Amino acid sequence: MVAVIYSDDYLQHQVPYGHPERPARLTAIVQALQTVSWRASIRWLSPNPHRPVEQYLGWVHTRDYLERLSAICAQGGGYLDGDTPVSPASDRVARLALGGWLDGVDWVLDQGETVLVCARPPGHHALPDNGMGFCIFGNAAISALYALKVKHLTRVAILDWDVHHGNGTQAMVETHPNIAFCSLHQAHFYPGTGHPQERGRYNNVLNIPIPAHQDFRVYADLLTTQVLPFLRHFAPQLLIISAGYDALASDPLAQMNLQPQDYGEMTRILQSLNCPLLFGLEGGYHLDSLAQAVVATLDACRLPVPN
């Protein structure tokens, strides 16, 4: 079995017409998963609506930011930056999304099943003192800290394969000796961070900028020659994957050439680490290809782990 954490409440984070990070992203994924031939292998879970997340938000976000976000939403919505709109429900929905990521950590570690957190808004660009790039809370970073502080792990890794560098995640974890962060992202692209010389305080950061228009052969080579050795040396007890699907050739916001099935192959490569996997949705804006890529990811997770 593979588990998917999802709630219709995640659709209530509303964005203006034409904004790419729209609720239809999730409905496309859900509909695709509900129609696959192996749908009986999917365990659907709802996020715990009563999970208190305030203390966890305080691990990485400033009090001023959390209060400002709440105030903007209470006043009917607005913008955190030029790309990041919030609606009246966005603060509540973003907290529920974070709760879904934390529920995913619990499920992966307690039940031993791979989990996809099918939630929005995404999080890997969110900074300690503001949202940016469609993102509100640092879901991946908080989840890694939760695994350390609450679940008592000693080593957690985050792999960000979104086409954009996870600048917010890196800012939140690069000074933590028990968290490794690795990012594969399009070079010279939004948000302009993620340079190879950024190594983290404990040599715990690996940034791999990739020139535009590359295909799976490049990604596979980088995963096997750079990412796997980095992660094996760190020996994580949990791998959190910031699973953006905007490196697809069809994606309107980037210039990479991956195909949906390539995400299944990347997942199989990562399975060779033999550690629990938690996938959390980040980007991906072509609805059909996004849904197909998520299907390929979970299809790989339900099959035997390669030797």
Coordinates of C-alpha atoms in Angstrom, one line a residue:
M1 CA 0.0 0.0 0.0
V2 CA 0.9 3.6 -0.5
A3 CA -0.9 6.4 1.4
V4 CA -2.2 9.7 0.1
I5 CA -3.0 12.5 2.6
Y6 CA -5.7 14.8 1.1
S7 CA -8.6 17.0 2.0
D8 CA -11.1 19.0 0.0
D9 CA -10.3 21.8 2.4
Y10 CA -7.0 22.3 0.5
L11 CA -9.1 23.7 -2.4
Q12 CA -10.2 26.6 -0.2
H13 CA -6.9 28.5 -0.6
Q14 CA -8.2 30.7 -3.4
V15 CA -6.0 32.5 -5.9
P16 CA -6.9 35.0 -8.7
Y17 CA -8.1 33.8 -12.1
G18 CA -5.1 32.7 -14.2
H19 CA -2.8 32.1 -11.3
P20 CA -0.9 28.8 -11.9
E21 CA -1.1 27.5 -8.3
R22 CA -4.8 26.8 -8.5
P23 CA -7.1 24.3 -6.8
A24 CA -7.4 22.3 -10.0
R25 CA -3.9 21.0 -9.5
L26 CA -5.1 18.8 -6.6
T27 CA -8.4 17.7 -8.2
A28 CA -6.4 16.6 -11.3
I29 CA -4.1 14.5 -9.1
V30 CA -7.0 13.0 -7.1
Q31 CA -9.0 12.1 -10.2
A32 CA -6.0 10.5 -11.8
L33 CA -5.2 8.4 -8.8
Q34 CA -8.8 7.3 -8.4
T35 CA -8.9 5.8 -11.9
V36 CA -5.6 3.9 -12.0
S37 CA -5.8 0.1 -12.3
W38 CA -4.0 -0.3 -9.0
R39 CA -6.2 2.2 -7.1
A40 CA -6.9 -0.5 -4.5
S41 CA -3.3 -0.2 -3.4
I42 CA -3.9 3.5 -2.4
R43 CA -4.8 4.2 1.2
W44 CA -6.6 7.6 1.4
L45 CA -6.0 9.5 4.6
S46 CA -7.4 12.8 5.8
P47 CA -5.2 15.3 7.7
N48 CA -6.0 15.7 11.4
P49 CA -8.0 19.0 11.6
H50 CA -7.3 19.2 15.3
R51 CA -3.6 19.0 15.2
P52 CA -2.1 22.1 16.9
V53 CA 0.7 23.5 14.6
E54 CA 1.4 26.8 16.3
Q55 CA 4.5 25.6 18.2
Y56 CA 5.9 24.0 15.1
L57 CA 5.4 27.1 13.0
G58 CA 7.4 29.0 15.6
W59 CA 10.4 26.7 15.0
V60 CA 11.1 28.5 11.6
H61 CA 8.7 31.5 11.2
T62 CA 8.7 34.8 13.0
R63 CA 5.8 35.8 15.2
D64 CA 5.4 39.0 13.2
Y65 CA 5.0 37.1 10.0
L66 CA 2.4 34.7 11.5
E67 CA 0.4 37.6 12.9
R68 CA 0.6 39.6 9.6
L69 CA -0.6 36.6 7.6
S70 CA -3.6 36.1 9.9
A71 CA -4.4 39.8 9.7
I72 CA -4.3 39.9 5.9
C73 CA -6.6 36.8 5.7
A74 CA -9.0 38.2 8.3
Q75 CA -9.3 41.4 6.2
G76 CA -10.4 39.4 3.2
G77 CA -7.1 38.5 1.6
G78 CA -4.2 40.1 -0.2
Y79 CA -0.7 39.4 -1.3
L80 CA 2.4 38.3 0.7
D81 CA 4.6 39.2 -2.3
G82 CA 3.9 39.8 -6.0
D83 CA 3.4 36.1 -6.7
T84 CA 1.8 34.9 -3.5
P85 CA -1.9 35.8 -3.0
V86 CA -3.9 34.7 0.1
S87 CA -7.6 34.5 0.5
P88 CA -9.7 34.6 3.7
A89 CA -9.2 30.8 4.2
S90 CA -5.5 30.7 3.3
D91 CA -4.1 30.9 6.9
R92 CA -6.3 28.0 8.0
V93 CA -5.7 26.0 4.9
A94 CA -1.9 26.5 5.1
R95 CA -1.9 25.3 8.7
L96 CA -4.0 22.2 7.6
A97 CA -1.4 21.6 4.8
L98 CA 1.4 21.7 7.3
G99 CA -0.6 19.3 9.5
G100 CA -0.9 17.0 6.6
W101 CA 2.9 16.9 6.2
L102 CA 3.3 16.2 9.9
D103 CA 0.7 13.5 9.7
G104 CA 2.7 12.1 6.8
V105 CA 5.9 11.9 8.9
D106 CA 3.9 10.1 11.6
W107 CA 2.4 7.6 9.1
V108 CA 5.7 6.9 7.3
L109 CA 7.6 6.2 10.6
D110 CA 4.8 4.5 12.5
Q111 CA 3.1 2.5 9.8
G112 CA 6.0 1.9 7.4
E113 CA 4.1 3.0 4.3
T114 CA 5.3 5.6 1.7
V115 CA 3.2 8.7 1.8
L116 CA 2.3 11.5 -0.6
V117 CA 1.0 14.6 1.0
C118 CA -1.3 16.0 -1.7
A119 CA -1.7 19.5 -0.2
R120 CA -1.5 23.1 -1.1
P121 CA -0.4 25.8 -0.7
P122 CA 3.2 24.7 -1.3
G123 CA 6.1 25.7 1.0
H124 CA 9.7 25.5 -0.2
H125 CA 10.1 29.2 -1.1
A126 CA 8.5 30.5 2.2
L127 CA 11.0 32.4 4.3
P128 CA 11.1 32.8 8.0
D129 CA 9.6 36.3 7.8
N130 CA 7.4 36.1 4.7
G131 CA 5.8 34.0 2.1
M132 CA 7.0 34.1 -1.5
G133 CA 6.8 32.2 -4.8
F134 CA 3.2 30.8 -4.1
C135 CA 4.4 29.4 -0.7
I136 CA 3.2 30.3 2.8
F137 CA 4.8 27.9 5.4
G138 CA 8.1 25.9 5.3
N139 CA 6.4 22.5 5.3
A140 CA 9.5 20.4 4.4
A141 CA 11.8 22.1 6.9
I142 CA 9.2 21.9 9.7
S143 CA 8.6 18.3 8.9
A144 CA 12.3 17.5 9.2
L145 CA 12.5 19.3 12.5
Y146 CA 9.4 17.5 13.7
A147 CA 11.0 14.1 12.8
L148 CA 14.0 15.1 14.9
K149 CA 12.3 16.7 17.9
V150 CA 9.1 14.7 18.2
K151 CA 9.8 11.4 16.5
H152 CA 13.4 11.3 17.9
L153 CA 15.2 10.6 14.7
T154 CA 18.8 11.8 14.5
R155 CA 19.3 12.3 10.7
V156 CA 16.7 13.6 8.3
A157 CA 17.4 14.5 4.6
I158 CA 15.3 16.7 2.3
L159 CA 15.6 16.3 -1.5
D160 CA 14.0 19.1 -3.5
W161 CA 13.4 18.1 -7.1
D162 CA 11.2 21.0 -7.9
V163 CA 12.5 23.0 -10.9
H164 CA 13.0 26.0 -8.7
H165 CA 15.5 26.1 -5.9
G166 CA 14.0 25.6 -2.4
N167 CA 15.5 28.8 -1.0
G168 CA 13.2 28.9 2.0
T169 CA 13.8 25.3 3.0
Q170 CA 17.6 25.8 2.7
A171 CA 17.5 29.0 4.8
M172 CA 15.6 27.1 7.5
V173 CA 17.9 24.0 7.7
E174 CA 21.4 24.9 6.5
T175 CA 22.6 25.6 10.0
H176 CA 21.2 22.3 11.4
P177 CA 23.8 19.5 11.7
N178 CA 21.1 16.7 11.7
I179 CA 19.4 17.8 8.5
A180 CA 20.8 17.4 5.0
F181 CA 19.4 19.4 2.1
C182 CA 19.8 18.7 -1.6
S183 CA 18.3 20.5 -4.5
L184 CA 18.1 19.8 -8.2
H185 CA 16.9 23.0 -10.0
Q186 CA 17.1 24.9 -13.2
A187 CA 20.1 27.1 -13.3
H188 CA 19.9 30.9 -13.4
F189 CA 16.2 30.7 -12.7
Y190 CA 13.7 31.9 -10.0
P191 CA 14.5 32.7 -7.2
G192 CA 18.1 33.1 -8.2
T193 CA 19.5 31.1 -5.3
G194 CA 21.0 27.6 -5.0
H195 CA 24.6 28.0 -6.1
P196 CA 26.9 25.1 -5.8
Q197 CA 29.3 26.9 -3.4
E198 CA 26.5 27.0 -0.8
R199 CA 27.4 24.0 1.3
G200 CA 25.7 24.7 4.6
R201 CA 27.4 25.2 8.0
Y202 CA 28.1 21.5 8.3
N203 CA 28.6 20.6 4.7
N204 CA 25.0 19.5 4.8
V205 CA 23.8 21.3 1.6
L206 CA 24.2 20.1 -2.0
N207 CA 22.9 22.4 -4.7
I208 CA 22.9 21.1 -8.3
P209 CA 21.9 23.8 -10.8
I210 CA 21.0 22.2 -14.2
P211 CA 21.1 24.1 -17.5
A212 CA 17.7 24.5 -19.1
H213 CA 16.2 22.0 -21.6
Q214 CA 17.8 18.9 -20.1
D215 CA 16.1 15.5 -20.1
F216 CA 16.0 12.5 -17.8
R217 CA 19.4 11.2 -18.8
V218 CA 21.0 14.2 -17.1
Y219 CA 18.8 13.9 -14.0
A220 CA 19.6 10.2 -13.7
D221 CA 23.3 10.8 -14.0
L222 CA 23.2 13.5 -11.3
L223 CA 21.1 11.4 -9.0
T224 CA 23.5 8.4 -9.2
T225 CA 26.8 10.3 -9.3
Q226 CA 26.1 13.2 -6.9
V227 CA 22.8 12.9 -5.0
L228 CA 23.0 9.3 -3.9
P229 CA 26.6 9.5 -2.6
F230 CA 25.8 12.7 -0.7
L231 CA 22.7 11.1 0.9
R232 CA 24.4 7.8 1.6
H233 CA 27.2 9.6 3.4
F234 CA 24.7 11.3 5.5
A235 CA 22.7 8.1 6.1
P236 CA 19.2 9.6 6.7
Q237 CA 16.6 7.8 8.7
L238 CA 13.9 9.6 6.7
L239 CA 14.0 11.2 3.2
I240 CA 11.5 14.0 2.7
I241 CA 11.0 14.8 -1.0
S242 CA 9.8 18.3 -1.9
A243 CA 8.1 16.9 -4.9
G244 CA 7.6 19.6 -7.5
Y245 CA 6.6 18.5 -10.9
D246 CA 7.5 21.7 -12.9
A247 CA 10.5 20.2 -14.6
L248 CA 8.1 18.5 -17.0
A249 CA 8.5 19.5 -20.6
S250 CA 4.9 20.6 -20.7
D251 CA 5.1 22.9 -17.7
P252 CA 4.4 26.5 -18.5
L253 CA 6.7 28.0 -15.9
A254 CA 10.1 26.3 -16.7
Q255 CA 12.3 25.0 -19.5
M256 CA 13.1 21.4 -18.6
N257 CA 12.3 18.3 -20.6
L258 CA 11.3 15.6 -18.2
Q259 CA 8.3 13.3 -19.0
P260 CA 5.8 12.0 -16.4
Q261 CA 7.3 8.5 -16.3
D262 CA 10.7 9.9 -15.4
Y263 CA 9.5 10.7 -11.9
G264 CA 8.8 7.0 -11.4
E265 CA 12.4 6.3 -12.5
M266 CA 13.8 9.0 -10.2
T267 CA 11.7 7.4 -7.3
R268 CA 13.2 4.0 -8.0
I269 CA 16.7 5.4 -7.9
L270 CA 16.0 7.0 -4.5
Q271 CA 14.5 3.7 -3.2
S272 CA 18.0 2.3 -3.3
L273 CA 18.7 4.3 -0.2
N274 CA 16.5 1.9 1.7
C275 CA 15.0 4.5 4.0
P276 CA 11.4 5.7 4.5
L277 CA 10.2 8.2 1.9
L278 CA 7.7 11.0 2.4
F279 CA 6.6 13.0 -0.7
G280 CA 5.1 16.4 -0.3
L281 CA 3.7 18.3 -3.2
E282 CA 5.4 21.6 -4.2
G283 CA 5.1 22.9 -7.8
G284 CA 3.8 21.5 -11.1
Y285 CA 1.4 23.5 -13.2
H286 CA 0.4 21.5 -16.3
L287 CA -2.6 19.6 -15.0
D288 CA -2.5 16.5 -17.1
S289 CA 1.2 16.0 -16.9
L290 CA 1.3 16.8 -13.2
A291 CA -1.3 14.1 -12.5
Q292 CA 0.5 11.6 -14.7
A293 CA 3.8 12.3 -13.0
V294 CA 2.3 11.8 -9.5
V295 CA 0.8 8.5 -10.7
A296 CA 4.2 7.4 -11.9
T297 CA 5.8 8.4 -8.6
L298 CA 3.3 6.4 -6.5
D299 CA 3.3 3.5 -9.0
A300 CA 7.0 3.1 -8.3
C301 CA 6.5 3.2 -4.6
R302 CA 4.0 0.2 -4.6
L303 CA 6.5 -2.1 -6.4
P304 CA 9.3 -4.0 -4.7
V305 CA 12.4 -2.0 -3.9
P306 CA 15.2 -2.7 -6.3
N307 CA 18.4 -4.3 -5.0

